[in-house]
Amino acid sequence: MYNFIKQIALICATLLVFISAGCKSSEPKPATDQRPITVVDPAKAGIISGTISFDGPQPKAVMLDMSQDPACPQGPQPADSARHGNGASNVFVYIKEGLGNARFGGPGTPQVLNQIGCRYVPHMMGVMVGQTLEIRNDDRAQHNVHPMPRANSEWNESQMPRGKPILRVFQKPEMMMPIQCNQHPWMKTWLNVMDHPYFAVTSEDGRYEIRNLPPGEYTMAAVTEKRSEQIVKIKVDAKRSARADFTFTAGPEK
């Protein structure tokens, strides 16, 4: 009898070991970045600004048919890439090289992506690694938000009309990540996940500005929706403004 009880106790102890091990996550914890956060002296910081333009005639605007969903605008609608004049809007401009091993703290506020008129607004955008992306739906239509990353995790989630915002965080730098709506195939935006805050998106007239840069020599890049890229070397002096303009060959965007 004593041996039987002893065997039962041994079996129970073994089971507890397996159960305890199963409750522990087998995935390693992400490494914590131990580098100190770089603090830029505003008294010495510089600015880069400029204009991005096209050098050829404006192509015929692509028109969209959204009538498949009665909650979307009816009648032909111009595509988000439609140009107005020679200014290049929705171009992503950023510091590509020159920041070295510096680490920058992200903003405490989220970056907002909205859905208005069955379009993503903005059409081109950037967030920092670890910054919250807040996705809203101000439409009367239901949407399905579907990022298609290469470095980060893929997901898709339905969002009811004027529903609760979707909050997401991206952990790895990645350029030109498409986000689309599975229910409305014309809806697409481009998300750039950066490990620093030195980026901008051009306005409707093609202008941009990047502020609070530490003095130094940098490689700047400008990327269009069809992923055409141009780079330029530029020097930023303390408390000075530098200018970098880009010109792209005219042509239809995707």
Short mmCIF file of N, CA, C and O in Angstrom, two decimals, residues 190-246:
data_model
loop_
_atom_site.label_atom_id
_atom_site.label_comp_id
_atom_site.label_asym_id
_atom_site.label_seq_id
_atom_site.Cartn_x
_atom_site.Cartn_y
_atom_site.Cartn_z
N TRP A 190 0.11 54.03 -47.98
CA TRP A 190 1.49 53.53 -47.85
C TRP A 190 2.03 53.99 -46.50
O TRP A 190 2.04 55.18 -46.20
N LEU A 191 2.49 53.03 -45.71
CA LEU A 191 3.01 53.31 -44.37
C LEU A 191 4.51 53.05 -44.32
O LEU A 191 4.98 51.99 -44.76
N ASN A 192 5.25 54.02 -43.79
CA ASN A 192 6.70 53.89 -43.60
C ASN A 192 6.99 53.88 -42.10
O ASN A 192 6.64 54.83 -41.40
N VAL A 193 7.60 52.80 -41.63
CA VAL A 193 7.93 52.65 -40.21
C VAL A 193 9.40 52.99 -40.03
O VAL A 193 10.28 52.31 -40.56
N MET A 194 9.67 54.07 -39.28
CA MET A 194 11.02 54.60 -39.18
C MET A 194 11.58 54.43 -37.77
O MET A 194 10.83 54.39 -36.79
N ASP A 195 12.92 54.37 -37.68
CA ASP A 195 13.57 54.29 -36.37
C ASP A 195 14.09 55.66 -35.93
O ASP A 195 14.88 55.75 -34.99
N HIS A 196 13.64 56.72 -36.58
CA HIS A 196 13.99 58.09 -36.19
C HIS A 196 12.84 59.01 -36.61
O HIS A 196 11.97 58.61 -37.39
N PRO A 197 12.83 60.25 -36.12
CA PRO A 197 11.70 61.14 -36.41
C PRO A 197 11.90 62.06 -37.61
O PRO A 197 11.07 62.96 -37.83
N TYR A 198 12.95 61.87 -38.40
CA TYR A 198 13.30 62.83 -39.44
C TYR A 198 12.73 62.40 -40.80
O TYR A 198 13.43 61.88 -41.68
N PHE A 199 11.45 62.64 -40.95
CA PHE A 199 10.75 62.32 -42.19
C PHE A 199 9.58 63.27 -42.35
O PHE A 199 9.14 63.93 -41.39
N ALA A 200 9.07 63.33 -43.59
CA ALA A 200 7.93 64.21 -43.88
C ALA A 200 7.24 63.68 -45.13
O ALA A 200 7.80 62.89 -45.90
N VAL A 201 6.01 64.15 -45.34
CA VAL A 201 5.24 63.84 -46.55
C VAL A 201 4.92 65.17 -47.23
O VAL A 201 4.48 66.12 -46.57
N THR A 202 5.13 65.23 -48.53
CA THR A 202 4.91 66.50 -49.24
C THR A 202 3.43 66.87 -49.26
O THR A 202 2.54 66.02 -49.34
N SER A 203 3.18 68.17 -49.22
CA SER A 203 1.83 68.71 -49.27
C SER A 203 1.32 68.70 -50.71
O SER A 203 2.00 68.24 -51.63
N GLU A 204 0.12 69.26 -50.93
CA GLU A 204 -0.47 69.26 -52.26
C GLU A 204 0.39 70.01 -53.28
O GLU A 204 0.36 69.70 -54.48
N ASP A 205 1.14 71.01 -52.84
CA ASP A 205 2.00 71.76 -53.77
C ASP A 205 3.44 71.24 -53.80
O ASP A 205 4.33 71.88 -54.35
N GLY A 206 3.67 70.07 -53.17
CA GLY A 206 4.98 69.43 -53.25
C GLY A 206 6.00 69.89 -52.23
O GLY A 206 7.18 69.54 -52.33
N ARG A 207 5.58 70.66 -51.25
CA ARG A 207 6.53 71.17 -50.26
C ARG A 207 6.66 70.23 -49.06
O ARG A 207 5.72 69.51 -48.73
N TYR A 208 7.82 70.30 -48.41
CA TYR A 208 8.05 69.53 -47.19
C TYR A 208 9.01 70.29 -46.29
O TYR A 208 9.70 71.23 -46.71
N GLU A 209 9.10 69.87 -45.03
CA GLU A 209 10.04 70.45 -44.07
C GLU A 209 10.36 69.43 -43.00
O GLU A 209 9.47 68.75 -42.49
N ILE A 210 11.64 69.29 -42.67
CA ILE A 210 12.11 68.41 -41.60
C ILE A 210 12.87 69.28 -40.61
O ILE A 210 13.88 69.90 -40.97
N ARG A 211 12.43 69.32 -39.37
CA ARG A 211 12.98 70.22 -38.37
C ARG A 211 13.77 69.47 -37.29
O ARG A 211 13.74 68.24 -37.21
N ASN A 212 14.48 70.25 -36.46
CA ASN A 212 15.16 69.76 -35.26
C ASN A 212 16.25 68.74 -35.56
O ASN A 212 16.51 67.82 -34.79
N LEU A 213 16.94 68.92 -36.68
CA LEU A 213 18.03 68.02 -37.05
C LEU A 213 19.34 68.44 -36.38
O LEU A 213 19.70 69.62 -36.40
N PRO A 214 20.07 67.49 -35.80
CA PRO A 214 21.40 67.84 -35.30
C PRO A 214 22.31 68.19 -36.46
O PRO A 214 22.17 67.63 -37.56
N PRO A 215 23.25 69.12 -36.29
CA PRO A 215 24.18 69.45 -37.37
C PRO A 215 24.92 68.22 -37.87
O PRO A 215 25.31 67.35 -37.08
N GLY A 216 25.11 68.13 -39.18
CA GLY A 216 25.80 66.98 -39.74
C GLY A 216 25.63 66.88 -41.23
O GLY A 216 24.97 67.73 -41.86
N GLU A 217 26.21 65.83 -41.81
CA GLU A 217 26.09 65.55 -43.23
C GLU A 217 25.20 64.33 -43.41
O GLU A 217 25.41 63.30 -42.77
N TYR A 218 24.22 64.46 -44.29
CA TYR A 218 23.20 63.43 -44.42
C TYR A 218 22.97 63.03 -45.88
O TYR A 218 23.26 63.79 -46.80
N THR A 219 22.43 61.83 -46.04
CA THR A 219 21.86 61.41 -47.30
C THR A 219 20.35 61.43 -47.15
O THR A 219 19.80 60.78 -46.27
N MET A 220 19.71 62.24 -47.99
CA MET A 220 18.26 62.33 -47.97
C MET A 220 17.68 61.54 -49.14
O MET A 220 18.30 61.43 -50.20
N ALA A 221 16.48 60.98 -48.93
CA ALA A 221 15.82 60.24 -49.98
C ALA A 221 14.38 60.71 -50.11
O ALA A 221 13.74 61.10 -49.13
N ALA A 222 13.88 60.68 -51.34
CA ALA A 222 12.48 60.97 -51.63
C ALA A 222 11.92 59.78 -52.40
O ALA A 222 12.51 59.34 -53.40
N VAL A 223 10.79 59.24 -51.94
CA VAL A 223 10.20 58.04 -52.52
C VAL A 223 8.76 58.33 -52.91
O VAL A 223 7.98 58.83 -52.10
N THR A 224 8.40 57.99 -54.15
CA THR A 224 7.04 58.19 -54.63
C THR A 224 6.22 56.91 -54.46
O THR A 224 6.75 55.84 -54.15
N GLU A 225 4.94 57.05 -54.72
CA GLU A 225 4.03 55.92 -54.57
C GLU A 225 4.42 54.73 -55.44
O GLU A 225 4.25 53.58 -55.04
N LYS A 226 4.94 55.01 -56.63
CA LYS A 226 5.35 53.90 -57.49
C LYS A 226 6.78 53.44 -57.17
O LYS A 226 7.38 52.70 -57.93
N ARG A 227 7.28 53.91 -56.01
CA ARG A 227 8.57 53.48 -55.45
C ARG A 227 9.76 53.95 -56.25
O ARG A 227 10.85 53.36 -56.20
N SER A 228 9.58 55.02 -57.02
CA SER A 228 10.75 55.69 -57.59
C SER A 228 11.46 56.44 -56.47
O SER A 228 10.80 57.11 -55.67
N GLU A 229 12.78 56.33 -56.42
CA GLU A 229 13.54 56.97 -55.34
C GLU A 229 14.67 57.82 -55.89
O GLU A 229 15.32 57.43 -56.86
N GLN A 230 14.85 58.98 -55.27
CA GLN A 230 16.01 59.81 -55.55
C GLN A 230 16.69 60.13 -54.24
O GLN A 230 16.04 60.25 -53.19
N ILE A 231 18.02 60.26 -54.29
CA ILE A 231 18.76 60.61 -53.09
C ILE A 231 19.65 61.82 -53.37
O ILE A 231 20.00 62.10 -54.52
N VAL A 232 20.00 62.54 -52.30
CA VAL A 232 20.87 63.70 -52.42
C VAL A 232 21.67 63.83 -51.13
O VAL A 232 21.19 63.50 -50.04
N LYS A 233 22.92 64.27 -51.25
CA LYS A 233 23.76 64.55 -50.09
C LYS A 233 23.53 66.00 -49.67
O LYS A 233 23.44 66.89 -50.51
N ILE A 234 23.47 66.22 -48.37
CA ILE A 234 23.20 67.57 -47.88
C ILE A 234 23.88 67.77 -46.53
O ILE A 234 24.00 66.83 -45.73
N LYS A 235 24.35 68.99 -46.29
CA LYS A 235 24.98 69.34 -45.02
C LYS A 235 24.08 70.30 -44.26
O LYS A 235 23.56 71.27 -44.83
N VAL A 236 23.88 70.02 -42.99
CA VAL A 236 23.06 70.87 -42.13
C VAL A 236 23.97 71.51 -41.09
O VAL A 236 24.60 70.80 -40.30
N ASP A 237 24.07 72.82 -41.12
CA ASP A 237 24.86 73.55 -40.13
C ASP A 237 23.99 73.94 -38.95
O ASP A 237 22.76 74.00 -39.02
N ALA A 238 24.66 74.22 -37.83
CA ALA A 238 23.94 74.59 -36.61
C ALA A 238 23.11 75.84 -36.82
O ALA A 238 23.60 76.83 -37.39
N LYS A 239 21.86 75.77 -36.41
CA LYS A 239 20.93 76.90 -36.47
C LYS A 239 20.73 77.44 -37.89
O LYS A 239 20.44 78.61 -38.08
N ARG A 240 20.92 76.58 -38.89
CA ARG A 240 20.77 77.00 -40.28
C ARG A 240 19.69 76.18 -40.98
O ARG A 240 19.35 75.08 -40.55
N SER A 241 19.21 76.74 -42.08
CA SER A 241 18.25 76.04 -42.93
C SER A 241 18.95 75.60 -44.21
O SER A 241 19.65 76.39 -44.84
N ALA A 242 18.78 74.33 -44.56
CA ALA A 242 19.33 73.79 -45.80
C ALA A 242 18.16 73.45 -46.73
O ALA A 242 17.03 73.22 -46.27
N ARG A 243 18.43 73.42 -48.00
CA ARG A 243 17.37 73.17 -48.97
C ARG A 243 17.74 71.99 -49.87
O ARG A 243 18.88 71.90 -50.34
N ALA A 244 16.76 71.13 -50.10
CA ALA A 244 16.95 69.99 -51.00
C ALA A 244 15.68 69.83 -51.84
O ALA A 244 14.61 69.52 -51.30
N ASP A 245 15.80 70.07 -53.14
CA ASP A 245 14.68 69.91 -54.07
C ASP A 245 14.90 68.64 -54.89
O ASP A 245 16.03 68.24 -55.18
N PHE A 246 13.79 68.03 -55.29
CA PHE A 246 13.84 66.82 -56.12
C PHE A 246 12.90 67.02 -57.31
O PHE A 246 11.85 67.66 -57.18
#
